[in-house]
Each structure stands twice: as structure tokens, then as C-alpha cells.
PDB file of C-alpha atoms in Angstrom:
ATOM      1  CA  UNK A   1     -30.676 -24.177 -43.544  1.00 87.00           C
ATOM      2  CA  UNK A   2     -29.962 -25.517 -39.999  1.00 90.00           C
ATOM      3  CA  UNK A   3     -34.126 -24.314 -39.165  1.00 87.00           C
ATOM      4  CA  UNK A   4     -34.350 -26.460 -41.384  1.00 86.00           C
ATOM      5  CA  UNK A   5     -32.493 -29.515 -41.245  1.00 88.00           C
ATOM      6  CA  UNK A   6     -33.830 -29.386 -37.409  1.00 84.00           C
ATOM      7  CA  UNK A   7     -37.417 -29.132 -38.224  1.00 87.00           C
ATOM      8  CA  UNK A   8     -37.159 -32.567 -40.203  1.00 82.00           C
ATOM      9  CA  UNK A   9     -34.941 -34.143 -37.714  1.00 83.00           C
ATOM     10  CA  UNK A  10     -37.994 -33.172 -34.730  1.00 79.00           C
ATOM     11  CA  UNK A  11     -40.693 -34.190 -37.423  1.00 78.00           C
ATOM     12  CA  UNK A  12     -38.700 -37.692 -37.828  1.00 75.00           C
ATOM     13  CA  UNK A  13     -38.370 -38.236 -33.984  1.00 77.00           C
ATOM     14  CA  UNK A  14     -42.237 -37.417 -33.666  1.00 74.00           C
ATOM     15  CA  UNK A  15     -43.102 -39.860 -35.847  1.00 74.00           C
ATOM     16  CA  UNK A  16     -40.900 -42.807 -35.301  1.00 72.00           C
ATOM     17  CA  UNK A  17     -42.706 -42.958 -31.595  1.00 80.00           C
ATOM     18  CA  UNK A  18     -45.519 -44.366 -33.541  1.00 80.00           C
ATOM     19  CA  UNK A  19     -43.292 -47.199 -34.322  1.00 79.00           C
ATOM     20  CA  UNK A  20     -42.675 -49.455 -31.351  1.00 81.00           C
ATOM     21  CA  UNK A  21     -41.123 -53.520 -31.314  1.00 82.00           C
ATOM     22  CA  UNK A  22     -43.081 -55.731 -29.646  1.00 85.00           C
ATOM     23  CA  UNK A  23     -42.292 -55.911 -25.638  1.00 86.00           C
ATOM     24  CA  UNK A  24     -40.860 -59.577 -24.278  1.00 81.00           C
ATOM     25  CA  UNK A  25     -43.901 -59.808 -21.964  1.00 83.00           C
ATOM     26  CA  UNK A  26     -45.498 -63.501 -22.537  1.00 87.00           C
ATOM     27  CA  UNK A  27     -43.908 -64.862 -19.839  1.00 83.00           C
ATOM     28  CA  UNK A  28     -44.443 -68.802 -20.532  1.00 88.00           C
ATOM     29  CA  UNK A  29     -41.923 -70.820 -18.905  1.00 88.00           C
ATOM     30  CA  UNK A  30     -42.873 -74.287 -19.587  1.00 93.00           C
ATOM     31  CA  UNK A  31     -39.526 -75.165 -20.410  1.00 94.00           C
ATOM     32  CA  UNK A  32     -37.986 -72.486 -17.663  1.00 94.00           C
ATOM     33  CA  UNK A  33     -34.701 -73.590 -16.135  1.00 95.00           C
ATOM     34  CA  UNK A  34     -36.633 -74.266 -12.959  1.00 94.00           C
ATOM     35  CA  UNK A  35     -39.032 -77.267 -14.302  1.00 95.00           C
ATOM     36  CA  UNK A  36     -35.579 -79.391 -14.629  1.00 95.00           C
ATOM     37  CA  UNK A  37     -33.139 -77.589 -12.048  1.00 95.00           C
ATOM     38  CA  UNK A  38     -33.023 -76.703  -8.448  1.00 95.00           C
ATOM     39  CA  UNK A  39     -32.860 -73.053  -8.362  1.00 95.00           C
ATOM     40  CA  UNK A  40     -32.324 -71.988  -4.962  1.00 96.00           C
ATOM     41  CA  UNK A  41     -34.016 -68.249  -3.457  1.00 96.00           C
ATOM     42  CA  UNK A  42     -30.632 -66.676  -3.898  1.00 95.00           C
ATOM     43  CA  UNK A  43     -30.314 -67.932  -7.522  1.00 95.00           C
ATOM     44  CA  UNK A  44     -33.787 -66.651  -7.996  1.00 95.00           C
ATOM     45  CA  UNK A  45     -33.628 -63.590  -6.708  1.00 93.00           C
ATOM     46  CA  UNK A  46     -30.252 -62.980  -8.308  1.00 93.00           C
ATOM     47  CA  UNK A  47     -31.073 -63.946 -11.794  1.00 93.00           C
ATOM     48  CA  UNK A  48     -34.580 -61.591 -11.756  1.00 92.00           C
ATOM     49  CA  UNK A  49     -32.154 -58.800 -10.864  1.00 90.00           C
ATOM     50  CA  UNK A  50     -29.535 -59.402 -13.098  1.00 90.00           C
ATOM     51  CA  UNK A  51     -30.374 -61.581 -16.266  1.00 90.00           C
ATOM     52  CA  UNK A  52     -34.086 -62.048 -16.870  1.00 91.00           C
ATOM     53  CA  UNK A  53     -34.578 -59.053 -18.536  1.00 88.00           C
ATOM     54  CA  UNK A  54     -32.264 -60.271 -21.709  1.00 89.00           C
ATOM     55  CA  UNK A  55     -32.578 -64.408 -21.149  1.00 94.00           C
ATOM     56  CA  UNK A  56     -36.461 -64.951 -20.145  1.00 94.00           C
ATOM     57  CA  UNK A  57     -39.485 -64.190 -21.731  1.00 95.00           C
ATOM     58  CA  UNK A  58     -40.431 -61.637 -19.196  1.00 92.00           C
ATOM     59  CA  UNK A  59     -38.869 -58.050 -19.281  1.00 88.00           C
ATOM     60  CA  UNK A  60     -39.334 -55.505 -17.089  1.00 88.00           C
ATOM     61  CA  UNK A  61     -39.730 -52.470 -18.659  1.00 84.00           C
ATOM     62  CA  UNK A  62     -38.021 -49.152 -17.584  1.00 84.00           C
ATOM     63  CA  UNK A  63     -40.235 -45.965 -18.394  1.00 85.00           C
ATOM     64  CA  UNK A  64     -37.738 -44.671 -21.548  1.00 81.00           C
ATOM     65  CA  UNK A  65     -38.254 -47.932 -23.459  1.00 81.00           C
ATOM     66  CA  UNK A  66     -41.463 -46.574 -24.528  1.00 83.00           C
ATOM     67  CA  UNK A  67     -39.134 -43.621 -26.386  1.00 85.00           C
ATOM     68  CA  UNK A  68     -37.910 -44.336 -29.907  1.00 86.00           C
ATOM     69  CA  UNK A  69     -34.874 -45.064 -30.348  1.00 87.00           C
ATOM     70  CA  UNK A  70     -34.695 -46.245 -27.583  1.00 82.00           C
ATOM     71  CA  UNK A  71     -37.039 -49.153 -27.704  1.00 85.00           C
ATOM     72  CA  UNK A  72     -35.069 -50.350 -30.676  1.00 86.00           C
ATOM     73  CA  UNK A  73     -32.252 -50.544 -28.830  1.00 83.00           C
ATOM     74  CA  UNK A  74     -33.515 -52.020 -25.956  1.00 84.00           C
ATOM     75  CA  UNK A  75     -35.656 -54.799 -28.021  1.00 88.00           C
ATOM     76  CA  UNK A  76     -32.461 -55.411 -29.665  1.00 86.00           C
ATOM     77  CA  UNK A  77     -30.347 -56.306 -26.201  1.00 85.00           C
ATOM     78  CA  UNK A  78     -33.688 -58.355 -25.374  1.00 89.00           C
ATOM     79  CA  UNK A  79     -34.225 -60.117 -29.045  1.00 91.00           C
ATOM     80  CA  UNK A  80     -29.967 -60.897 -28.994  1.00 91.00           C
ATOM     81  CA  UNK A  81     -30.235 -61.957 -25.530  1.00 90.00           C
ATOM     82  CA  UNK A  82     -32.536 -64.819 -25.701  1.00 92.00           C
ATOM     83  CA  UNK A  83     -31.059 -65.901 -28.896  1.00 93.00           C
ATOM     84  CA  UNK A  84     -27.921 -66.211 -26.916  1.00 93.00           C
ATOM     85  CA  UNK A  85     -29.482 -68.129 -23.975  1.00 93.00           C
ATOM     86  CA  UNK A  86     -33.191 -68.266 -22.847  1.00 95.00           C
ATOM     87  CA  UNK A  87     -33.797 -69.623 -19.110  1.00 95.00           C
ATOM     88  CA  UNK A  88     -37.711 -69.872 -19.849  1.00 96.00           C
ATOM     89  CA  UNK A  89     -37.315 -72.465 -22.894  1.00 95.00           C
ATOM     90  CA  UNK A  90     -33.761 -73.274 -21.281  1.00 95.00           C
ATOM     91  CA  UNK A  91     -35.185 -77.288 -20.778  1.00 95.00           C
ATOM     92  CA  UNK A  92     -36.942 -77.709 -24.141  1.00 95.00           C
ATOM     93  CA  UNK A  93     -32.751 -77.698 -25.724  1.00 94.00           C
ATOM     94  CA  UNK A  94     -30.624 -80.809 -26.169  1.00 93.00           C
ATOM     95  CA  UNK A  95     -28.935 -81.965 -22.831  1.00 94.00           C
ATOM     96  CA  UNK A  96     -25.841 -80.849 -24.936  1.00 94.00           C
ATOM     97  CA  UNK A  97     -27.023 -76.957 -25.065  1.00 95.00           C
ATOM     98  CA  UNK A  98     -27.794 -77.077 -21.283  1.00 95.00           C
ATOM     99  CA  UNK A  99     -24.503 -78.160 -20.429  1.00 95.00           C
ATOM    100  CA  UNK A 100     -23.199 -75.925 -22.828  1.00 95.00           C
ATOM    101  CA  UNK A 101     -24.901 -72.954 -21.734  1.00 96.00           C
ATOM    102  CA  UNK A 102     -24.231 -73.319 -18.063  1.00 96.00           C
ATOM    103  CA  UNK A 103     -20.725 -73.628 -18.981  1.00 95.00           C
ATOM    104  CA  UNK A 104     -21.231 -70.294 -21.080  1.00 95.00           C
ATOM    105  CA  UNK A 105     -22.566 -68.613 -17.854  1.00 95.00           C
ATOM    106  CA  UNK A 106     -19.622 -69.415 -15.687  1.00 96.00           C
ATOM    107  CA  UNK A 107     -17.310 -68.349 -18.519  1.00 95.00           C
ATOM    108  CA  UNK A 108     -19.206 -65.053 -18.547  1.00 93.00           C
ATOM    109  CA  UNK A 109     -19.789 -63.999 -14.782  1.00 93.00           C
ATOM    110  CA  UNK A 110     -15.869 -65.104 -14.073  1.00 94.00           C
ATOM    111  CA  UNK A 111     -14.744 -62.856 -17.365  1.00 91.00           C
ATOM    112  CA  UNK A 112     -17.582 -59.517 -16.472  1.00 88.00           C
ATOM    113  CA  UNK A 113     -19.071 -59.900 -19.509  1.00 87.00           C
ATOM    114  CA  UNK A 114     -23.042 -60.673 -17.903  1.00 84.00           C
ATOM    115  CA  UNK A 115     -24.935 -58.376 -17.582  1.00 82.00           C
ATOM    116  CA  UNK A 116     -23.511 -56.551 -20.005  1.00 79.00           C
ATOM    117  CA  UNK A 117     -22.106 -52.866 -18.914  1.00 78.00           C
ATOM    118  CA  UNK A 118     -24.209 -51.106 -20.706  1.00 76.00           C
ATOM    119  CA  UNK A 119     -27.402 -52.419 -19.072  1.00 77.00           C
ATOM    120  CA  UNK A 120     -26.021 -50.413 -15.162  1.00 75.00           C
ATOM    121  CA  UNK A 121     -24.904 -47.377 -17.206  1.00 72.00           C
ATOM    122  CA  UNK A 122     -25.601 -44.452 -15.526  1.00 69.00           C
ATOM    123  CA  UNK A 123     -26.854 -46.296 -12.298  1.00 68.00           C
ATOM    124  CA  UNK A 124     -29.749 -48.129 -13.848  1.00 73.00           C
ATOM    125  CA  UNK A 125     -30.505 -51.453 -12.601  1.00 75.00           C
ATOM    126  CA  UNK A 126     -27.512 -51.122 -10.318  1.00 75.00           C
ATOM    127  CA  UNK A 127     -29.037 -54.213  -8.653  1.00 77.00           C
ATOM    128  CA  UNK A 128     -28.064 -56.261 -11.468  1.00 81.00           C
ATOM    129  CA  UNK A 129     -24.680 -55.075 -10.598  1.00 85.00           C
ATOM    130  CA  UNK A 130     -23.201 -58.693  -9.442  1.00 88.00           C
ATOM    131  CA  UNK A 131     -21.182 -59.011  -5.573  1.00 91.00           C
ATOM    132  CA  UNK A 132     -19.067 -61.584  -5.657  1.00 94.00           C
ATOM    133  CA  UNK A 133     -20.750 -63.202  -3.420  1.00 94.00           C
ATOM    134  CA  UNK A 134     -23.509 -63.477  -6.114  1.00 94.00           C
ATOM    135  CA  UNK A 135     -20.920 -64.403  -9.102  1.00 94.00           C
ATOM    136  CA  UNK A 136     -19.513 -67.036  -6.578  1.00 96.00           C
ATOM    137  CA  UNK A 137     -23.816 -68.335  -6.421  1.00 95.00           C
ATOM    138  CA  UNK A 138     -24.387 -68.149  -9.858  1.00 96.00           C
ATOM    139  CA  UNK A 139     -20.908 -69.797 -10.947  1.00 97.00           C
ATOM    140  CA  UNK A 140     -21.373 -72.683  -8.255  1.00 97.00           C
ATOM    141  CA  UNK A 141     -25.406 -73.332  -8.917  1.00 97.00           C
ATOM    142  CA  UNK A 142     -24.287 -73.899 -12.773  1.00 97.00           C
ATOM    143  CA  UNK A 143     -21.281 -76.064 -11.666  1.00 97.00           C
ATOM    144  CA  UNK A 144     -23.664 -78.321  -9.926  1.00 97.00           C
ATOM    145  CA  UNK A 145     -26.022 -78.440 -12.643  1.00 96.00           C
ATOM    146  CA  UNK A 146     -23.047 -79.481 -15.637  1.00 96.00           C
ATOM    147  CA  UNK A 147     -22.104 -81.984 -12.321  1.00 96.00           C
ATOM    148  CA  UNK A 148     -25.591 -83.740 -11.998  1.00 95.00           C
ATOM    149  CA  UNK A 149     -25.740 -83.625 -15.722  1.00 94.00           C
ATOM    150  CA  UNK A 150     -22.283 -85.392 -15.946  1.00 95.00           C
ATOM    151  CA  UNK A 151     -23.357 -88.093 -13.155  1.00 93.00           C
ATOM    152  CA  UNK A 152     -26.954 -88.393 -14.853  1.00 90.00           C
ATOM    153  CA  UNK A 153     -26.114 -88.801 -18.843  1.00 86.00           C
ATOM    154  CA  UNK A 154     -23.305 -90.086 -20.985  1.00 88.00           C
ATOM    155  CA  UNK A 155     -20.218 -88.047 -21.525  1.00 86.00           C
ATOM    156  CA  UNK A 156     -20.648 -87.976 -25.588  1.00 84.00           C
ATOM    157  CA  UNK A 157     -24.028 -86.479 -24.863  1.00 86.00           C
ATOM    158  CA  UNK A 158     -22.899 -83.667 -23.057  1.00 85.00           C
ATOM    159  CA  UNK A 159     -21.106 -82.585 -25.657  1.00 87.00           C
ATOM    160  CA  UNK A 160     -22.056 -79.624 -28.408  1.00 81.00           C
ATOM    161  CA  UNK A 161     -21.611 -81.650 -31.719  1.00 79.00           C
ATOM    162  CA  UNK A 162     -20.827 -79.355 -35.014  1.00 74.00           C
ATOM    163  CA  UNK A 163     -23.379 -79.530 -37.429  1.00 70.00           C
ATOM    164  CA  UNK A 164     -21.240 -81.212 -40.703  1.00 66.00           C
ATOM    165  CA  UNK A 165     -21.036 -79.594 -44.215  1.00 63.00           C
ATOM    166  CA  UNK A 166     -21.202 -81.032 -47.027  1.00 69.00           C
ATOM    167  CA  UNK A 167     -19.004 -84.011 -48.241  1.00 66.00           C
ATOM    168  CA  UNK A 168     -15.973 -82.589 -49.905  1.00 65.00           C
ATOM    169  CA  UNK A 169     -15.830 -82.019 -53.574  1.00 66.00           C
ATOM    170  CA  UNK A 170     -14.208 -84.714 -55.776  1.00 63.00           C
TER     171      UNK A 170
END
């Protein structure tokens, strides 16, 4: 019985690697962060490292994501990611979103929550690992973007506006 329960399981794992997502690889960035913001070398470098694999529309592959399950997994981090926040179509959003989401990336490098744990488990991408030094670039680069944005624009603009429901029932 166990022959055979493995046999299926190695006949299912042989032939879901014929089943792969499509990789993040188009790489179009005429909306990218940079067309509308300064983003100095060390914000650059550090947000290749760190964040472009789940919030651009580049990826850098490792050599397992061409493994099922693994792929899935992986396309799923990438596919959440940019739903979350995409720096390639970051400046095709309302002026609302970008404040928004710079706000939302100082909330997350000052809580640990980006890049997510799982993405330096086991020493991978251990340059994505942030210093401190490199929270303290990423958390002030996104304070003087929400500052320009507040000397530049309205304050009732900046703001992320609900969509409304319905009227109430009578």
C-alpha cells in the first residue's frame, strides 16, 4: 500500500513540472517610481536587493523556481506583492495611493515586516536582509517624497478616500 501511495505521489510531482505560472519578467517601467521621484544610488541599489523581486515587474529568478511547487509559491509572493505595491506602475496611481504607499513602506521597514522573512530563509537573498542604515535610507527617501508631495498638492488630495456603498435602505 505505501509502494503504492508513493508511486502516485512521484508520478504527481513528475507531472506538475509541466505546469509552470508565468515569470514577472516584462520589465516596463513607464510609470516606475523613478519617472516622478528622485531615487538616489543607495535607494537603488537597496530596493533591487531587497524589494523588486515582489513590487516591480522584473524578478530575478533563483534556480528552484523552475521546481513545482515551488514556482507556485514563489509566483504567489510575486503576484500578492505587486498587488500590494508595484514601484514600476507606482506613478500611473492617484497622488493619494503614492502618498499612501510610501507611508505603507515606512510603516513596514520600521515594524520588520518588508521583505518578508520568508524570502532570507535559509540564507537566500541575505542581501535583502535590511542594515539599519538601509531601513534609516529607505524610511527617510519615502519621508521626503510624502514631504514634496505635501508642499506640491492639496492636503484633501493626499488623502486615501473610501470608496462609498450604497445609500442606506429606507
Amino acid at each position: 500500500m505505501i509502494k503504492k501511495i508513493l508511486i502516485g505521489l512521484g508520478v504527481v510531482l513528475v507531472v506538475i513540472q509541466f505546469f509552470h505560472p508565468e515569470k514577472n519578467l516584462s520589465d516596463d517601467r513607464t510609470y516606475d517610481v523613478s519617472t516622478k521621484y528622485a531615487v538616489p544610488e543607495e535607494v537603488k541599489s537597496t530596493l533591487k536587493v531587497a524589494c523588486d523581486d515582489c513590487h516591480s515587474n522584473k524578478t530575478e529568478y533563483p534556480w528552484y523556481s523552475n521546481i513545482q511547487p515551488v514556482a507556485w509559491f514563489l509566483d504567489h509572493h510575486v503576484v500578492d506583492g505587486k498587488r500590494h505595491l508595484n514601484f514600476s506602475n507606482f506613478t500611473s496611481r492617484p497622488i493619494a495611493y503614492q502618498n499612501h504607499k510610501f507611508e505603507e513602506t515606512i510603516e513596514m521597514i520600521k515594524e520588520g515586516e518588508m521583505p518578508l522573512p520568508s524570502y532570507t530563509y535559509f540564507g537566500l537573498h541575505s542581501g535583502a536582509k535590511l542594515t539599519e542604515a538601509q531601513k534609516q535610507i529607505l524610511i527617510s527617501w519615502a519621508e521626503a517624497n510624502m514631504d514634496s508631495l505635501k508642499a506640491n498638492y492639496p492636503a484633501d488630495s493626499l488623502v486615501m478616500r473610501r470608496p462609498q456603498g450604497p445609500p442606506p435602505a429606507k
